[in-house]
XYZ file of N, CA and C in Angstrom:
768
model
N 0.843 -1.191 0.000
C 0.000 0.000 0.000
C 0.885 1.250 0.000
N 0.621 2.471 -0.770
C 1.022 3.659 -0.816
C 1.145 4.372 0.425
N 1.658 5.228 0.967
C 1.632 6.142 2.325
C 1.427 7.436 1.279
N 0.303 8.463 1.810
C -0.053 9.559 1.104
C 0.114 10.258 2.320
N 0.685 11.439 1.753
C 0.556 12.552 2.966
C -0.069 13.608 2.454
N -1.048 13.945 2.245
C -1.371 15.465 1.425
C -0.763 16.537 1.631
N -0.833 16.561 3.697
C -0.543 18.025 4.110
C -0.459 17.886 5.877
N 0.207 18.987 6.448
C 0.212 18.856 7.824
C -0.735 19.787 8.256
N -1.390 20.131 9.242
C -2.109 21.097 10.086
C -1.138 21.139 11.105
N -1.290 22.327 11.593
C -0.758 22.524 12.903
C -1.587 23.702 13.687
N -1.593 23.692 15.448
C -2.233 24.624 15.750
C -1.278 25.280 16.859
N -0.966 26.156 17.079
C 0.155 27.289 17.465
C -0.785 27.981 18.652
N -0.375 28.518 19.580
C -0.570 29.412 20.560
C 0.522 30.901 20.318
N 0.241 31.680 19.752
C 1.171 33.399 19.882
C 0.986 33.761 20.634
N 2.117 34.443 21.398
C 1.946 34.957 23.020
C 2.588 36.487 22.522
N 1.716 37.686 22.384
C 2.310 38.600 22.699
C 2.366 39.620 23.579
N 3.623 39.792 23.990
C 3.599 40.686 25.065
C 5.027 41.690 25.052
N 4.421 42.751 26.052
C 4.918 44.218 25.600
C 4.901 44.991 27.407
N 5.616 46.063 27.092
C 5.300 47.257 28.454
C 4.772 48.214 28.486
N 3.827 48.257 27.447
C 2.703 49.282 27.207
C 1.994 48.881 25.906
N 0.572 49.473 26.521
C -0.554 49.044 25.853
C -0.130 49.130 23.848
N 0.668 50.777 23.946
C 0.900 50.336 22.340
C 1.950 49.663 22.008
N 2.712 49.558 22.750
C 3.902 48.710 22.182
C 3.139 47.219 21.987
N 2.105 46.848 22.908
C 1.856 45.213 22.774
C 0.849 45.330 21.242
N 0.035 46.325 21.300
C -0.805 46.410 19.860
C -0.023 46.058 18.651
N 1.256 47.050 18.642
C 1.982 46.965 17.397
C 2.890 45.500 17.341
N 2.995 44.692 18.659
C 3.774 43.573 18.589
C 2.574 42.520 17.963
N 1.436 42.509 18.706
C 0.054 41.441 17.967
C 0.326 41.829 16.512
N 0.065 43.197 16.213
C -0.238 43.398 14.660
C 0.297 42.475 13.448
N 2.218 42.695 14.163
C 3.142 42.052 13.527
C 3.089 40.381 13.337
N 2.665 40.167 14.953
C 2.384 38.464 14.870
C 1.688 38.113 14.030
N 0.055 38.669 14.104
C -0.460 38.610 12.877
C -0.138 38.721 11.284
N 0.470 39.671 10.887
C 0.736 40.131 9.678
C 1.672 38.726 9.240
N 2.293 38.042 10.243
C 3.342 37.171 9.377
C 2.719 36.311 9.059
N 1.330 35.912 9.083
C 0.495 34.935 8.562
C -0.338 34.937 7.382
N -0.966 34.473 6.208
C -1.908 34.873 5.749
C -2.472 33.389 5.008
N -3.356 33.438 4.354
C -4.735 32.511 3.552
C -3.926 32.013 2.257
N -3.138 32.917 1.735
C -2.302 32.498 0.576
C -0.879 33.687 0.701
N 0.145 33.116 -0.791
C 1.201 33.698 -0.621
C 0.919 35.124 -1.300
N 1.441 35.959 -0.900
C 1.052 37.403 -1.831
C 1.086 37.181 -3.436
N 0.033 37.122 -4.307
C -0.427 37.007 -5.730
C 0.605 38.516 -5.969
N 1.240 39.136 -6.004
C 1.595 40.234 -6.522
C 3.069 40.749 -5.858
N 3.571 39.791 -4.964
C 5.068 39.245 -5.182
C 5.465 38.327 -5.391
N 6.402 38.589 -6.268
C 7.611 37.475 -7.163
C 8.159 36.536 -6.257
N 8.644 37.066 -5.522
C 9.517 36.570 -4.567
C 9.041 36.082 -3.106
N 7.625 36.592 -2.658
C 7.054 35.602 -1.501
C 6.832 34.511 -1.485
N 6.450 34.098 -0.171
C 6.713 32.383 0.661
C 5.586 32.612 1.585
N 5.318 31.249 1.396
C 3.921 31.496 2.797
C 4.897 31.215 4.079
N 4.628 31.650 4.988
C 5.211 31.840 6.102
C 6.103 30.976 6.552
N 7.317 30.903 7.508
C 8.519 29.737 7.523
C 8.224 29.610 8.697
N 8.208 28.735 9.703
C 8.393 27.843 10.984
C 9.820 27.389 10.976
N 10.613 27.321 11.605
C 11.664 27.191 12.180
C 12.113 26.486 13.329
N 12.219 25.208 13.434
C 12.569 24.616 15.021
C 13.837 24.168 14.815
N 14.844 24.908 15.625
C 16.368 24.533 16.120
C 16.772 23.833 17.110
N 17.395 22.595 16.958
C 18.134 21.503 18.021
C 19.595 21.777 18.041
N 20.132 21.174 18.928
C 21.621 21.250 18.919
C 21.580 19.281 18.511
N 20.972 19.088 18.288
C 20.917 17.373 17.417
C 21.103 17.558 16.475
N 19.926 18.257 15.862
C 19.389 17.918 14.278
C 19.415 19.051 13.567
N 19.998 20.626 14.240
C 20.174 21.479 13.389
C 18.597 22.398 13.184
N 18.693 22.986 11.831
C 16.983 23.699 11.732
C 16.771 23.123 10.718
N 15.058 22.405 11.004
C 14.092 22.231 9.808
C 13.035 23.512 9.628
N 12.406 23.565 8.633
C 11.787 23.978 8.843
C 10.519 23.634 8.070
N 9.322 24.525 7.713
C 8.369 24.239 7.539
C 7.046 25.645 6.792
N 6.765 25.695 6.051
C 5.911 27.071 4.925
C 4.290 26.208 5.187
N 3.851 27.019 6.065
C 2.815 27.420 6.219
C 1.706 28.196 5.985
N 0.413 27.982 5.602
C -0.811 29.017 5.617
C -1.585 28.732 6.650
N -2.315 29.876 7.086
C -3.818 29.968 7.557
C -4.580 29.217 7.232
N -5.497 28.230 8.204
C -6.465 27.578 7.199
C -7.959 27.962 7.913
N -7.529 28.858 9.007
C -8.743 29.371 9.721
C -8.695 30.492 10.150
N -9.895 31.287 10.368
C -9.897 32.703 10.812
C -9.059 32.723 12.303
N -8.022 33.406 12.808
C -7.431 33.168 13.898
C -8.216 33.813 15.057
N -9.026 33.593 16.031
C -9.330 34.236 17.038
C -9.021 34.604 18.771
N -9.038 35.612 19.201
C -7.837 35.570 20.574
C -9.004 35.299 21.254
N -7.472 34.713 21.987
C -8.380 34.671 23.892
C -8.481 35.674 24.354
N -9.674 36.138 24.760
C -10.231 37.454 25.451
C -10.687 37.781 26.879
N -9.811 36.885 27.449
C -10.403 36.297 28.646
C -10.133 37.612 29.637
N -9.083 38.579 29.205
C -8.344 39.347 29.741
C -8.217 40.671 28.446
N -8.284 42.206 29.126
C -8.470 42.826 28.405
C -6.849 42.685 28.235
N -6.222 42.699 27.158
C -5.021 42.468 26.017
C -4.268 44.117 26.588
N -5.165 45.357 26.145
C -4.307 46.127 26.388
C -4.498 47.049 27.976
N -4.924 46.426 29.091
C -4.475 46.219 30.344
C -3.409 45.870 31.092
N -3.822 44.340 30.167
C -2.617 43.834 30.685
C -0.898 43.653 29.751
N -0.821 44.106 28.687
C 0.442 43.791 27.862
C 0.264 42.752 27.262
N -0.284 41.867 27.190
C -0.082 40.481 26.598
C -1.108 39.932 26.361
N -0.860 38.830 25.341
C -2.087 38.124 24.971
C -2.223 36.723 24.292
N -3.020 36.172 23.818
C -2.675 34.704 23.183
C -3.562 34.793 22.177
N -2.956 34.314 20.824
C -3.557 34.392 19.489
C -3.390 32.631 19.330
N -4.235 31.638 19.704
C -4.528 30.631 18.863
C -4.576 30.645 17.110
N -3.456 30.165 16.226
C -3.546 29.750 15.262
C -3.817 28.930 14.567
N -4.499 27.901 13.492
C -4.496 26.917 12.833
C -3.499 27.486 11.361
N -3.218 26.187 11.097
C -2.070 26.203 9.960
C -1.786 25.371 9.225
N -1.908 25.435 8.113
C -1.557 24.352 6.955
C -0.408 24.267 6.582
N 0.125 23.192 6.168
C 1.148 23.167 5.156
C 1.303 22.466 4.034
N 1.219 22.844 2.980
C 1.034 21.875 1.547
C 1.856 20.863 1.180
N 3.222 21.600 1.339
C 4.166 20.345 1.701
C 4.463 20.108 3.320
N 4.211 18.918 3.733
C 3.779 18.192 4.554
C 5.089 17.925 5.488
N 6.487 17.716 4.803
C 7.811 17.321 5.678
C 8.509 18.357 5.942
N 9.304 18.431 7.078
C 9.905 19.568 7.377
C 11.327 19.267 6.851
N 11.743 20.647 5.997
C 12.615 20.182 5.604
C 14.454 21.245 5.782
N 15.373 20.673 5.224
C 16.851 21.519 5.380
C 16.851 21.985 4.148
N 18.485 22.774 4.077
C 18.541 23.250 2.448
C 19.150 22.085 2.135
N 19.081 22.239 0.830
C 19.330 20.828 -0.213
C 20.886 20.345 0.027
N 21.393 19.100 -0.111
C 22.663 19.094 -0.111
C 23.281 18.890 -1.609
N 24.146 19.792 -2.069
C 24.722 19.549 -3.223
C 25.750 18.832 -3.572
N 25.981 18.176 -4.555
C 27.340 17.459 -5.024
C 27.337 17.752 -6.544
N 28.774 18.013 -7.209
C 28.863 17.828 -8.554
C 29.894 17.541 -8.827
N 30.328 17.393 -10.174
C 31.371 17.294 -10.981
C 31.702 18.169 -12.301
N 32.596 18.308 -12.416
C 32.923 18.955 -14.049
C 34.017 18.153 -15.105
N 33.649 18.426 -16.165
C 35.100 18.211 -16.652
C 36.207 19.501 -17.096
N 37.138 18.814 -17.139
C 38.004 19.218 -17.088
C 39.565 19.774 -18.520
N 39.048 18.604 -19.264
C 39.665 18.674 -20.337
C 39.067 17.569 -21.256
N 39.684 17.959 -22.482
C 38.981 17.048 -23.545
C 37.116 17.233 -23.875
N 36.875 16.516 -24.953
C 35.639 16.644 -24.877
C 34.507 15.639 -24.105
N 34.766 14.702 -23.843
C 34.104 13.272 -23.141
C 35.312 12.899 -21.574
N 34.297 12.802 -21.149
C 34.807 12.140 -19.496
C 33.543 11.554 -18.146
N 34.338 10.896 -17.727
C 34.053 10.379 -16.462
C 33.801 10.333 -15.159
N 32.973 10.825 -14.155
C 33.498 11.125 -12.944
C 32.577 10.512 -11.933
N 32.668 10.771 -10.413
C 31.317 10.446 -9.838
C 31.126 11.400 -9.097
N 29.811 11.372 -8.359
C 29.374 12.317 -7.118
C 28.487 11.446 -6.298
N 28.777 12.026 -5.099
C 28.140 11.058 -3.542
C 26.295 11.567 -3.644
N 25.841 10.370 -3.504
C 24.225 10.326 -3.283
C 24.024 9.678 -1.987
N 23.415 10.365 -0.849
C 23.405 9.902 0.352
C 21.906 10.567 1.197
N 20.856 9.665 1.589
C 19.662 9.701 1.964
C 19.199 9.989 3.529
N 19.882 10.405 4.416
C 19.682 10.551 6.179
C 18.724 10.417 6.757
N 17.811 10.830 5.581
C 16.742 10.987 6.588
C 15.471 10.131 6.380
N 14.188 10.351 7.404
C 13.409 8.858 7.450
C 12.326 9.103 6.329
N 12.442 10.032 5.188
C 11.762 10.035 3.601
C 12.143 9.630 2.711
N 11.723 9.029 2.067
C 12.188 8.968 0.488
C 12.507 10.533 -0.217
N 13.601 9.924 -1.025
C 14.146 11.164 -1.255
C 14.028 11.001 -3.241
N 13.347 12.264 -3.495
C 13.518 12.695 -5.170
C 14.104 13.655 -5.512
N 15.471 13.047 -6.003
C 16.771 14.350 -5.966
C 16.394 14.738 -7.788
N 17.422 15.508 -7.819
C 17.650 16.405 -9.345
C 18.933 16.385 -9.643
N 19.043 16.166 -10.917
C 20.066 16.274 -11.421
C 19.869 17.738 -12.729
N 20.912 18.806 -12.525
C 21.401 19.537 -13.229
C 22.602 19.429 -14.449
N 21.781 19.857 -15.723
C 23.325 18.974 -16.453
C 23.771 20.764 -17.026
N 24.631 20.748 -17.519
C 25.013 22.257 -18.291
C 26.246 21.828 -19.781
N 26.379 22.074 -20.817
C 27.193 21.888 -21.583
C 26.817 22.360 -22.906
N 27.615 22.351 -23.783
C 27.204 22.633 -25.504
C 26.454 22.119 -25.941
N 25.807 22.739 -26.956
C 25.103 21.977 -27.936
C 25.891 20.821 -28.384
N 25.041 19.568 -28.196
C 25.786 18.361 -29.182
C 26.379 17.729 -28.353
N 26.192 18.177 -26.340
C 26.870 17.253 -25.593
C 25.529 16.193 -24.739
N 25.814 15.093 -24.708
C 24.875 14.418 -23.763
C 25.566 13.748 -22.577
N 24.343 13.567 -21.559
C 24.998 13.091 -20.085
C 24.221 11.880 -19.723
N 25.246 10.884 -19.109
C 24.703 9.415 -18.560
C 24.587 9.877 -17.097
N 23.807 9.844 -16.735
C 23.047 9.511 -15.003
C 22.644 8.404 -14.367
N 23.714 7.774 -13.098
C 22.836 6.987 -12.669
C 21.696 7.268 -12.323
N 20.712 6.051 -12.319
C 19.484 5.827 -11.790
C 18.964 4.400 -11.220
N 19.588 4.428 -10.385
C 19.827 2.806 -9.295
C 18.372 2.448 -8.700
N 18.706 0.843 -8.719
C 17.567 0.778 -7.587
C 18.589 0.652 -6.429
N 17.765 0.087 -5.421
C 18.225 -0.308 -4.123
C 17.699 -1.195 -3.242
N 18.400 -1.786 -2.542
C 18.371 -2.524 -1.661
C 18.996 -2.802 -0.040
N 18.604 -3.563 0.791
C 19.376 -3.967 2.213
C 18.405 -3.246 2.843
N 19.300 -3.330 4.512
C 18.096 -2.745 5.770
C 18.663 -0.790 6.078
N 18.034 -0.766 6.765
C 18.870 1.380 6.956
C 20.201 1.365 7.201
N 20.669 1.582 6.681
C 22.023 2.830 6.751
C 23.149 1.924 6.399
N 22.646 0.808 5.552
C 23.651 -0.246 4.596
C 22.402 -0.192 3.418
N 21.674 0.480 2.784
C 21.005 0.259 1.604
C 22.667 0.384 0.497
N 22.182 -0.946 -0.758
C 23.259 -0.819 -1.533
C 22.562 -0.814 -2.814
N 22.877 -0.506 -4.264
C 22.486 -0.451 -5.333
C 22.040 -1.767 -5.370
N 21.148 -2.558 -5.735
C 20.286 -4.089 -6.121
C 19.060 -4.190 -6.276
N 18.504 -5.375 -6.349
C 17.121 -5.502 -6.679
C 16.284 -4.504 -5.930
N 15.396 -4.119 -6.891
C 14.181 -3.418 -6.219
C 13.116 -4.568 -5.822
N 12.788 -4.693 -4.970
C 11.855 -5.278 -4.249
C 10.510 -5.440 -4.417
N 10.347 -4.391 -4.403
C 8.900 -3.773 -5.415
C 8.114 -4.482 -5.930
N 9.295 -4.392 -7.250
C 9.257 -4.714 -8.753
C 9.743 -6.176 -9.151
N 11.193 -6.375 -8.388
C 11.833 -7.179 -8.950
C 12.612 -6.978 -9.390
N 13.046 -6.113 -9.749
C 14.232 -5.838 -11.032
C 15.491 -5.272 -10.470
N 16.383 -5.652 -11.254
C 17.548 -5.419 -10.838
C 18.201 -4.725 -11.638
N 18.134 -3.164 -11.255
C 18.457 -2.198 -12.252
C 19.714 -1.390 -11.019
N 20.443 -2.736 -10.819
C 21.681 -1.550 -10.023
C 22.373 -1.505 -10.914
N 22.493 -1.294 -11.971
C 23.405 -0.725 -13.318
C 23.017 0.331 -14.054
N 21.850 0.382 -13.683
C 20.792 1.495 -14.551
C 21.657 2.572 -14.913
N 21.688 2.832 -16.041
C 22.240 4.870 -16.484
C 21.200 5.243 -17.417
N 20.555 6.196 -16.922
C 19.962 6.932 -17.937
C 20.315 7.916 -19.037
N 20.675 7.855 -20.287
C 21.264 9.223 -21.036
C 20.105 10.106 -21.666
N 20.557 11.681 -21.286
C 19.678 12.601 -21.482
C 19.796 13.097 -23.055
N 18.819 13.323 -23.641
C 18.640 13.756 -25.199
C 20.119 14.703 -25.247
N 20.223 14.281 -26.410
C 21.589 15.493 -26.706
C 21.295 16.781 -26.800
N 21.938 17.985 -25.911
C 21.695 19.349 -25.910
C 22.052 20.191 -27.588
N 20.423 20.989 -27.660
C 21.002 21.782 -29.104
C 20.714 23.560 -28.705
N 21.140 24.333 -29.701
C 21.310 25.327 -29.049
C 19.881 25.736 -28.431
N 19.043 25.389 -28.774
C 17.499 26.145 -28.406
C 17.464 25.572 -26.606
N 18.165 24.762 -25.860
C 17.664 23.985 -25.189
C 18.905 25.647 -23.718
N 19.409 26.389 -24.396
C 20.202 27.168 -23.105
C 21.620 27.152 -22.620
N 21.891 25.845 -22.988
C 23.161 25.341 -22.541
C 23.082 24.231 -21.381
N 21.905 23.745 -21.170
C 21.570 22.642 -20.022
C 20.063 22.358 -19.589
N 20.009 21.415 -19.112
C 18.929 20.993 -18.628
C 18.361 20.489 -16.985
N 17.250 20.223 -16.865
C 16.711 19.706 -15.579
C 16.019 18.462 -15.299
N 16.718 17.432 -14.749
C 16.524 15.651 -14.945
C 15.719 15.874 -13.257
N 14.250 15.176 -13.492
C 13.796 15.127 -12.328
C 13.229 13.728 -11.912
N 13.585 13.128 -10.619
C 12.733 11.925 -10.749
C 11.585 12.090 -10.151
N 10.943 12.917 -9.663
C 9.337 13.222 -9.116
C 8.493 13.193 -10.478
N 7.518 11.952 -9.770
C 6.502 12.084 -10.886
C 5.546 13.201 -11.526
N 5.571 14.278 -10.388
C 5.017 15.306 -10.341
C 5.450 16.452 -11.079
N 6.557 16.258 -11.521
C 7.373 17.006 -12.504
C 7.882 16.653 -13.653
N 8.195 17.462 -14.875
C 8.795 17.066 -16.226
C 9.894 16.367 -16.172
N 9.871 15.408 -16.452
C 11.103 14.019 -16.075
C 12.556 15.058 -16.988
N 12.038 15.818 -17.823
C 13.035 16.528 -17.951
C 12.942 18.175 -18.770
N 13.977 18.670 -18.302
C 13.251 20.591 -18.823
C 14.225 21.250 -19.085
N 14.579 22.020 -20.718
C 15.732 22.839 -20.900
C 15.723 23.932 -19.916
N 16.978 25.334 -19.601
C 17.192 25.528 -19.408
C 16.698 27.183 -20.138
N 16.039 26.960 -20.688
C 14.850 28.061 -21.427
C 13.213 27.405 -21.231
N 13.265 26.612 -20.214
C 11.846 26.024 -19.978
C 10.573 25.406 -20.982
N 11.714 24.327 -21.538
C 11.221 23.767 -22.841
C 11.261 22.493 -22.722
N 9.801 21.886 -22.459
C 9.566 20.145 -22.329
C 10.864 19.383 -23.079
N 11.341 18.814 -22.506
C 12.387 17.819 -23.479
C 12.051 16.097 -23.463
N 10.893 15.686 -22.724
C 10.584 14.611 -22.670
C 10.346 13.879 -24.019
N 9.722 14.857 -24.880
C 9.728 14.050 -26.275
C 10.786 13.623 -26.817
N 11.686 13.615 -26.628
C 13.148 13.844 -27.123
C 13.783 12.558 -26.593
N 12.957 12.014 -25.545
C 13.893 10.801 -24.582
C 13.341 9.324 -25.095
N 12.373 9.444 -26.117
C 12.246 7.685 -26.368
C 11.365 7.263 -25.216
N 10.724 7.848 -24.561
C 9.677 7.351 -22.935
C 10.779 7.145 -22.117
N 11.731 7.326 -22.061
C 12.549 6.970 -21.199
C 12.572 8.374 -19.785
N 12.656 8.156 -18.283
C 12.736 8.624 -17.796
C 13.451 8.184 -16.479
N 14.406 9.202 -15.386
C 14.771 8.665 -13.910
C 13.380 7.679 -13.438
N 13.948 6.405 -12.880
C 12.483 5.783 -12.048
C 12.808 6.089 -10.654
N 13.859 5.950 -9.927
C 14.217 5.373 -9.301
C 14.376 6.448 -8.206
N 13.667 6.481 -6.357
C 13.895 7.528 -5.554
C 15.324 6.742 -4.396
N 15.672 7.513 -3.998
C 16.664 7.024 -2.506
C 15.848 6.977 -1.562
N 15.843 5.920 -0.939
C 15.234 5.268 0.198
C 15.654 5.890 1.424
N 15.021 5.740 2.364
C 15.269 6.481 3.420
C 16.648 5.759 4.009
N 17.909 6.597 4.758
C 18.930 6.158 5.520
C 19.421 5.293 4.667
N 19.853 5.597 3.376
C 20.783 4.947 2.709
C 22.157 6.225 2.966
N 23.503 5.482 2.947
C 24.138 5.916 3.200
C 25.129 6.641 1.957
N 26.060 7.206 2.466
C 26.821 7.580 1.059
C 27.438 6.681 -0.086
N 27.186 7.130 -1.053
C 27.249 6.057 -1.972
C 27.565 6.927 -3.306
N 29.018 6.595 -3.876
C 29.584 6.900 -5.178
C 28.667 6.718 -6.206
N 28.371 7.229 -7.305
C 27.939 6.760 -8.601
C 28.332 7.692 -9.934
N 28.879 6.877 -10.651
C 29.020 7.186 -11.649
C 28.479 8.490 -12.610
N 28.885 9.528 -13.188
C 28.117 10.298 -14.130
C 29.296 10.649 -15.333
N 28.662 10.814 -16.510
C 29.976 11.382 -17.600
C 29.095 12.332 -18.952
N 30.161 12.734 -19.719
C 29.608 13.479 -20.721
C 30.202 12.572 -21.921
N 29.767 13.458 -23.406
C 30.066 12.887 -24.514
C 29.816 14.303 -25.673
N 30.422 14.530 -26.183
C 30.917 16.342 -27.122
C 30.257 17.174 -26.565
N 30.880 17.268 -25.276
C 31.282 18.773 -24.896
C 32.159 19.021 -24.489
N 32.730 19.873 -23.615
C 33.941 20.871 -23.517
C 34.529 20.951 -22.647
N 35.752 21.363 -22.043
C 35.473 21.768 -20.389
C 34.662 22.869 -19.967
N 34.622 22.206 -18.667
C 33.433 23.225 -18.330
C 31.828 22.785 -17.558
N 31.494 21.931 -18.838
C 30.476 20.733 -19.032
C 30.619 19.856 -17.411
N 29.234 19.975 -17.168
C 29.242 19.225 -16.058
C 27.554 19.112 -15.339
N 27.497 18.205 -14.400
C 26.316 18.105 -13.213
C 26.457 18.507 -12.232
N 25.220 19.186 -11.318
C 25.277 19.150 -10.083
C 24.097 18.032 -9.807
N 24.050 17.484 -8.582
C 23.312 16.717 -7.657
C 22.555 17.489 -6.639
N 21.138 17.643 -7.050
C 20.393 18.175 -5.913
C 19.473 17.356 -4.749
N 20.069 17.301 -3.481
C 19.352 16.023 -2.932
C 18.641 17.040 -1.906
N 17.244 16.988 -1.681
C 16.385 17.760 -0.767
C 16.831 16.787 0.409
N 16.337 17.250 1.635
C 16.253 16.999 2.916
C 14.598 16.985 3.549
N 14.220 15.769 3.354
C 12.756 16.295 3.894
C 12.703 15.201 5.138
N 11.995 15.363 6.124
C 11.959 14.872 7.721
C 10.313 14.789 8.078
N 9.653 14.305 8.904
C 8.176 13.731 9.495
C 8.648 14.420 10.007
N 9.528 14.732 11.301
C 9.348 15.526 12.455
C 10.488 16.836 12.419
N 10.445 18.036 13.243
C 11.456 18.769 13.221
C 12.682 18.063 14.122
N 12.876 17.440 14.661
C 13.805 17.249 15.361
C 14.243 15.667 15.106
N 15.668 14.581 15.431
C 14.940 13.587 15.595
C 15.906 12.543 14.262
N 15.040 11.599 14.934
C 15.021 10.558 13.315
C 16.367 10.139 12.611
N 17.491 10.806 12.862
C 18.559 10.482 12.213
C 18.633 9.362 12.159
């Protein structure tokens, strides 16, 4: 059976308090204001609100939140009497895991036009993980990507049979359509089903281009570091991948 997570709720208590009646007004206002129903339609650059929980374990996850209810205070106490007050929140979150910034790995080449190299793919945490691969190079260069299955128990998973399925695609490489100039100078290899298995670098479907072929394959939770293979074929120095592996977590703290 599938595990679906749609979304998290959460419900928050805001405590604000102050040493005078307007200083505590303008501190609520603010508490408030950092919340809203959606992200601002008319900035580029907003985020629905960030949650933040810091351990000296596990570092900061965090977590983008909305409103999913009108927020109403406790009034039990006149607010600007006394300095302080409590704003009960409810809160959504669309994506559901709390998560770190991404960890990166890449390679380049270096000389010649075709080469070889690897970069570390490594899973910590207790999600399945759907990383990205970034390719960049000339027109007329293409890139092999692993795309492993896996196998074993946590924190010895090794490339082997998928279980699943059956299949034993720990050899798997996927090669990406050859780059032409319309495509930017690179592309975007995704294994989330939820996304274009692959996208130039001028935001141009390239899936037609692959023969149905696409990444299958996610990192399992607490697989450990693990080499794999990546290379090019006519391009340049220069030419190269990065490895984008998200960090997503069930809980803020924890779980390692």
């Amino acid at each position: 059976m599938k595990k679906t997570i749609n979304y998290r709720e959460l419900v928050l208590g805001l405590g604000a308090y102050a040493y005078s009646p307007e200083q505590w007004a303008l501190t609520d206002s603010m508490i408030r204001k950092a919340f809203d129903y959606e992200v601002d339609p008319w900035d580029p650059n907003a985020t629905a609100a960030r949650l933040r929980i810091t351990t000296d374990q596990s570092g900061s996850r965090d977590l983008l939140v909305l409103l999913s209810e009108s927020p109403v205070m406790d009034m039990d106490t006149d607010p600007h009497d006394y300095e302080h007050s409590l704003l009960p929140v409810t809160l959504v979150a669309g994506q559901p895991m709390w998560f770190q910034d991404d960890v990166l790995d890449s390679w380049e080449l270096t000389s010649g036009s075709a080469g070889t190299g690897t970069v570390t793919i490594a899973n910590p945490t207790d999600q399945p993980m759907s990383h990205t691969w970034v390719i960049n190079g000339p027109a007329g260069a293409s890139f092999s990507l692993p795309d492993v299955s896996w196998t074993g128990p946590r924190y010895a998973r090794v490339p082997g049979v998928d279980h699943t399925s059956g299949r034993d695609d720990s050899e798997r490489i996927y090669t990406t359509p050859t780059l032409v100039p319309e495509d930017g100078g690179g592309a975007t290899v995704e294994v989330d089903r939820m996304r274009l298995p692959i996208r130039s670098f001028t935001n141009t479907n390239m899936a037609g281009r692959t023969g149905g072929r696409r990444l299958l394959y996610k990192v399992p939770p607490y697989t450990p570091p693990t080499e794999v293979p990546v290379s090019v074929t006519n391009a340049a120095p220069g030419a190269g991948v990065v490895l984008r592996q998200p960090r997503l977590w069930s809980r803020p703290w924890g779980l390692e």
